[in-house]
Coordinates of C-alpha atoms in Angstrom, one line a residue:
Chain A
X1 CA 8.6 109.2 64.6
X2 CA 9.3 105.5 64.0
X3 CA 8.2 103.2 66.6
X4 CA 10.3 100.1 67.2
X5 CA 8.4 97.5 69.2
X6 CA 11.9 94.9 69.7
X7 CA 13.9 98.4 70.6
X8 CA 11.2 99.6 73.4
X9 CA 10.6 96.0 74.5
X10 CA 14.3 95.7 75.0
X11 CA 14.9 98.9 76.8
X12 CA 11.7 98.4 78.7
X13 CA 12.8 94.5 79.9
X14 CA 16.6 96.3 80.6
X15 CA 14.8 99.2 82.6
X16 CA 12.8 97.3 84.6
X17 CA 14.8 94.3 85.8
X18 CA 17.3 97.3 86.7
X19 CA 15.0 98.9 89.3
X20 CA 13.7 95.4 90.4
X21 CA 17.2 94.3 91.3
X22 CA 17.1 97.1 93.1
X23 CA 14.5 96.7 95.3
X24 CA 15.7 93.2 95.8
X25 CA 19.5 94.0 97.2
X26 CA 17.6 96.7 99.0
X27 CA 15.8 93.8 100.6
X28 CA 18.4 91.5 101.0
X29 CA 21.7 93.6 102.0
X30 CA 21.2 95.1 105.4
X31 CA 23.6 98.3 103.2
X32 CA 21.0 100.5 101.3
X33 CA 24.3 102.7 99.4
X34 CA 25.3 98.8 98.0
X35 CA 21.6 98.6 96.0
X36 CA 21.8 101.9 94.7
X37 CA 25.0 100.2 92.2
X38 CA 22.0 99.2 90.4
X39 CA 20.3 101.9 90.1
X40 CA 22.9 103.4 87.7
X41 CA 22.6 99.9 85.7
X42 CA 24.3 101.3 82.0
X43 CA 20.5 99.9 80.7
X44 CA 19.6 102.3 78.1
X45 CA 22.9 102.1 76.6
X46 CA 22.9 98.4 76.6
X47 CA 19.9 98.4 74.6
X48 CA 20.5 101.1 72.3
X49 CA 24.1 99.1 71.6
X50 CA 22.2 95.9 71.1
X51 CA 19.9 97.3 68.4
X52 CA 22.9 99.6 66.6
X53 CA 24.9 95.8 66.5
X54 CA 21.6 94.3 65.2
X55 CA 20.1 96.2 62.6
X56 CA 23.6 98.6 61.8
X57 CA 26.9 97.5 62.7
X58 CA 29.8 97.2 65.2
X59 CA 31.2 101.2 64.6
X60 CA 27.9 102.4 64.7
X61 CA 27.3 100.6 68.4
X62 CA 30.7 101.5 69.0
X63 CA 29.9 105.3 68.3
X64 CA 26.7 105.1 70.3
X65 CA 28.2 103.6 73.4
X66 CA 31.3 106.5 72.8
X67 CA 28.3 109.6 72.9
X68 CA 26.5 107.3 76.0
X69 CA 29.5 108.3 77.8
X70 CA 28.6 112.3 77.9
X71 CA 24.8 110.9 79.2
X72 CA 27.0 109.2 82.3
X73 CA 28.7 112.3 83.2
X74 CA 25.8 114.4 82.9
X75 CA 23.7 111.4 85.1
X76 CA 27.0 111.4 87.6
X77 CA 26.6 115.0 87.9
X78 CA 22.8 114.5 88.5
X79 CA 23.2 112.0 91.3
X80 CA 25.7 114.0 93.2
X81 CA 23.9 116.9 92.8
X82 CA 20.8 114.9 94.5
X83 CA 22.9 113.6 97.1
X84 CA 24.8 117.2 98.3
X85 CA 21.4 119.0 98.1
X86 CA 19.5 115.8 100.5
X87 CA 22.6 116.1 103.0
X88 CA 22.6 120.4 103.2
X89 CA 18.8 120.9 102.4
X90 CA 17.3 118.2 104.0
X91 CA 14.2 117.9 101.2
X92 CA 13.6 115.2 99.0
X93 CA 11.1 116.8 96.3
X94 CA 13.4 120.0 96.1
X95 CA 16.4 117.9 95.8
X96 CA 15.4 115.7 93.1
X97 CA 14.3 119.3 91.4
X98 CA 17.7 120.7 91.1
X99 CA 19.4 117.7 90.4
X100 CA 17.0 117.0 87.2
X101 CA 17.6 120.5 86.3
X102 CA 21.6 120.3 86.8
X103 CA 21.4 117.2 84.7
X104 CA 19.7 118.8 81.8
X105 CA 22.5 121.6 81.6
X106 CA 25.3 118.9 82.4
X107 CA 24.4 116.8 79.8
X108 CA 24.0 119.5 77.1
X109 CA 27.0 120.7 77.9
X110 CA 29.2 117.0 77.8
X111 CA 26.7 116.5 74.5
X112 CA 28.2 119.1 72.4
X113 CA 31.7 118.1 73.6
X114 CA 31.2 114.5 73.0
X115 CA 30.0 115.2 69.6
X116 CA 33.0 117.1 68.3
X117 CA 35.2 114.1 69.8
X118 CA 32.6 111.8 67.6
X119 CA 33.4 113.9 64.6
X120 CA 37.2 113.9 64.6
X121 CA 37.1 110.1 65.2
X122 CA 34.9 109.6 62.3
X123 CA 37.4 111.8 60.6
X124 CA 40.0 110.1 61.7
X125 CA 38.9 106.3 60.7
X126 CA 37.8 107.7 57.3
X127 CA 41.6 108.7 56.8
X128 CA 42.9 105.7 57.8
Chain B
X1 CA 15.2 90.8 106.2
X2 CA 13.7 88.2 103.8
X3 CA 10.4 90.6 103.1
X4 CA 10.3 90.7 99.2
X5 CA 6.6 90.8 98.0
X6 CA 6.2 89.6 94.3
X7 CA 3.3 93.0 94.0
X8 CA 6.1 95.2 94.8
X9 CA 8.7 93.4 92.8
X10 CA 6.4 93.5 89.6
X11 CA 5.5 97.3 90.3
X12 CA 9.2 98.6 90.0
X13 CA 10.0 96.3 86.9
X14 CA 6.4 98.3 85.6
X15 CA 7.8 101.5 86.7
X16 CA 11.5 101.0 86.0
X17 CA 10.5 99.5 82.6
X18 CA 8.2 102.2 81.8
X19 CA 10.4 105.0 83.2
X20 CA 13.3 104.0 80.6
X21 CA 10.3 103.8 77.7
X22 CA 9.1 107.6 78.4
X23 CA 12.5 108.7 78.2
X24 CA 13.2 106.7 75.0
X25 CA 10.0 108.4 73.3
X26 CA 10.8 111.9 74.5
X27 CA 14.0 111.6 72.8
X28 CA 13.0 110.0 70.0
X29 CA 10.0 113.3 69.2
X30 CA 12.6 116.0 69.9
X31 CA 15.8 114.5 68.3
X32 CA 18.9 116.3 67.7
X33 CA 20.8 117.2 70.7
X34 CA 17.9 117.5 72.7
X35 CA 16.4 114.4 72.5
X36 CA 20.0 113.2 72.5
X37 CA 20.2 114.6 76.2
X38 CA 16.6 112.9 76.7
X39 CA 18.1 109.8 75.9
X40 CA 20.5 109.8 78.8
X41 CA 17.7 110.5 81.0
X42 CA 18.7 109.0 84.3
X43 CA 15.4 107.0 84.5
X44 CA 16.6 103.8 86.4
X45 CA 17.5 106.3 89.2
X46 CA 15.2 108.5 88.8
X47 CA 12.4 105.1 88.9
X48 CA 14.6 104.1 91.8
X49 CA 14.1 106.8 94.5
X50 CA 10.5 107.2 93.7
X51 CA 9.7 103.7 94.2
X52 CA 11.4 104.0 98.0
X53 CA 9.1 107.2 98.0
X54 CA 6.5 104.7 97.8
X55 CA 8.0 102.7 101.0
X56 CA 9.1 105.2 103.1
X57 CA 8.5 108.8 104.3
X58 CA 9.7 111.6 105.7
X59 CA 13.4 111.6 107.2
X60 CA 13.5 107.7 106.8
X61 CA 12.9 108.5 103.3
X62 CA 15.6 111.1 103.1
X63 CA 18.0 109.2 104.4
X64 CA 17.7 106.1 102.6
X65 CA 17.5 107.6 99.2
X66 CA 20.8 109.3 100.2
X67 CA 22.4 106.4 100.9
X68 CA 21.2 105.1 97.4
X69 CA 22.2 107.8 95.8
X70 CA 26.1 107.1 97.5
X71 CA 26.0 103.6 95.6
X72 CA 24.2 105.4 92.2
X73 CA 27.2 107.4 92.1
X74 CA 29.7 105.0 92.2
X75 CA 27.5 103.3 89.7
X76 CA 27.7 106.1 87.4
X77 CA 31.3 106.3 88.0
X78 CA 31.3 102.5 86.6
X79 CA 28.7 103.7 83.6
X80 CA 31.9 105.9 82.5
X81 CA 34.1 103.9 82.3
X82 CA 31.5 101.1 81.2
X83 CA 30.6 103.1 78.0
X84 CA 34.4 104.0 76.9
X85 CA 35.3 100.2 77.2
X86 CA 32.2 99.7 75.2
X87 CA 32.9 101.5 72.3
X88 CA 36.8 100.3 72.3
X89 CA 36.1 96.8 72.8
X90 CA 33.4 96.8 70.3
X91 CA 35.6 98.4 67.2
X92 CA 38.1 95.4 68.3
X93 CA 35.8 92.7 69.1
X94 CA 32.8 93.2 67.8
X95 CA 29.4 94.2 69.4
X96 CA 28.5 91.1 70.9
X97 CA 31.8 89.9 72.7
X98 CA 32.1 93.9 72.9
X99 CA 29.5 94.4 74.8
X100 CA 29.8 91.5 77.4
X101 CA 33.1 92.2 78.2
X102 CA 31.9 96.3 79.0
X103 CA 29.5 95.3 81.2
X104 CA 31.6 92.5 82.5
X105 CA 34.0 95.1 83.2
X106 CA 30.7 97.3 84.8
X107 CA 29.7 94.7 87.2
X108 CA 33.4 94.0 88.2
X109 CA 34.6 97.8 88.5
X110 CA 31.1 99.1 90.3
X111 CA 31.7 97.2 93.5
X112 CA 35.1 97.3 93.6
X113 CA 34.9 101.2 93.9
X114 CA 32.4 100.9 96.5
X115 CA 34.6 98.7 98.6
X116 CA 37.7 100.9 98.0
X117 CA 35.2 104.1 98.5
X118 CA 33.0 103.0 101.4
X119 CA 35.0 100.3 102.7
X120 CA 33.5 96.1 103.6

């Protein structure tokens, strides 16, 4: 496995000021629902873009932030799956449980379709 | 309303920072499509709820990580579209303007769906 130190630095700086801002709104807007915006701050894909535009180029951080889009949808699935099970269950360790295990499935499932939409754009720019 | 303590502040950018970092590794040692689903690990969230685990408890807790969770969604919904722009605005404009303008676009479309969802 090859360790980047500017890539985890990055994603790390991006991660963290994410759930800080957080916590800030949290603090300072009386609504709690506003914060959680940043909570879904696009972060990793930010830095994954950033270092596919540095070291690569701009259709390879194009193609990442294309395949980051099946992540979202499996994360969006995630989060409402979280919130319906808190509202009908009323239990925050079980909630999170299914929700991580609805996102695994989710996103394997937008994964595979993402990367045959990958493939027949690749296809298709090589034609052009 | 003010009460923002600089130890708390610095924990969550430690914990959303290292949250993020874990999922990047996990991806990176499996690979393939399964560290490709590792890599879309919702770890902001995920860092998120756990540090209001640390704040509150019991149905306070419940509740307010609910209500978080209404604006994550709307977030996500924003992510979406976020990452589409992304990868169309960077084949036209490259990956710097690119990417500022998707996450212009992020932090302009996320609260305008909350307003239009939740209402002012």
């Amino acid at each position: 496995m090859k360790v980047d130190i500017r890539d985890l630095g990055l994603r790390f700086i991006f991660g963290g000021l994410a759930v800080a801002a957080c916590y800030v709104v949290l603090q300072l807007v009386p609504s709690k629902s506003f914060a959680g915006i940043f909570a879904a701050f696009p972060a990793v894909m930010a830095a994954a873009v950033i270092m596919a535009g540095h070291f690569g180029n701009s259709e390879q951080a194009a193609d990442i932030a294309f395949g980051a889009s099946a992540g979202m949808l499996g994360c969006t699935i995630c989060v409402f799956t979280a919130t319906f099970c808190m509202e009908h269950l009323g239990k925050w360790g079980l909630s999170l449980g299914i929700a991580l295990v609805v996102w695994f499935f989710s996103s394997y499932a937008a994964i595979m379709l993402m990367q045959n939409l990958l493939e027949k754009r690749k296809k298709q720019r090589n034609s052009m | 309303m003010f009460d923002i303590s600089p130890f708390s502040l610095f924990l969550r950018f430690l914990f959303g920072g290292s949250a993020v970092l874990a999922s990047t590794l996990i991806a990176r040692t499996f690979g393939g499509k399964l560290g490709g689903i590792f890599a879309a690990f919702p770890a902001v969230y995920l860092a998120a709820v756990v540090g209001l685990g640390l704040e509150y408890k019991g149905s306070e807790l419940l509740s307010v990580t609910e209500q978080l969770s209404r604006g994550a969604l709307v977030g996500m919904a924003a992510d979406i579209c976020c990452a589409l722009a992304a990868s169309y605005f960077i084949l036209r404009y490259g990956w710097k303007r690119g990417l500022a303008y998707a996450l212009s676009l992020w932090a302009l479309l996320a609260p305008l769906i909350y307003f239009t969802w939740f209402g002012f």
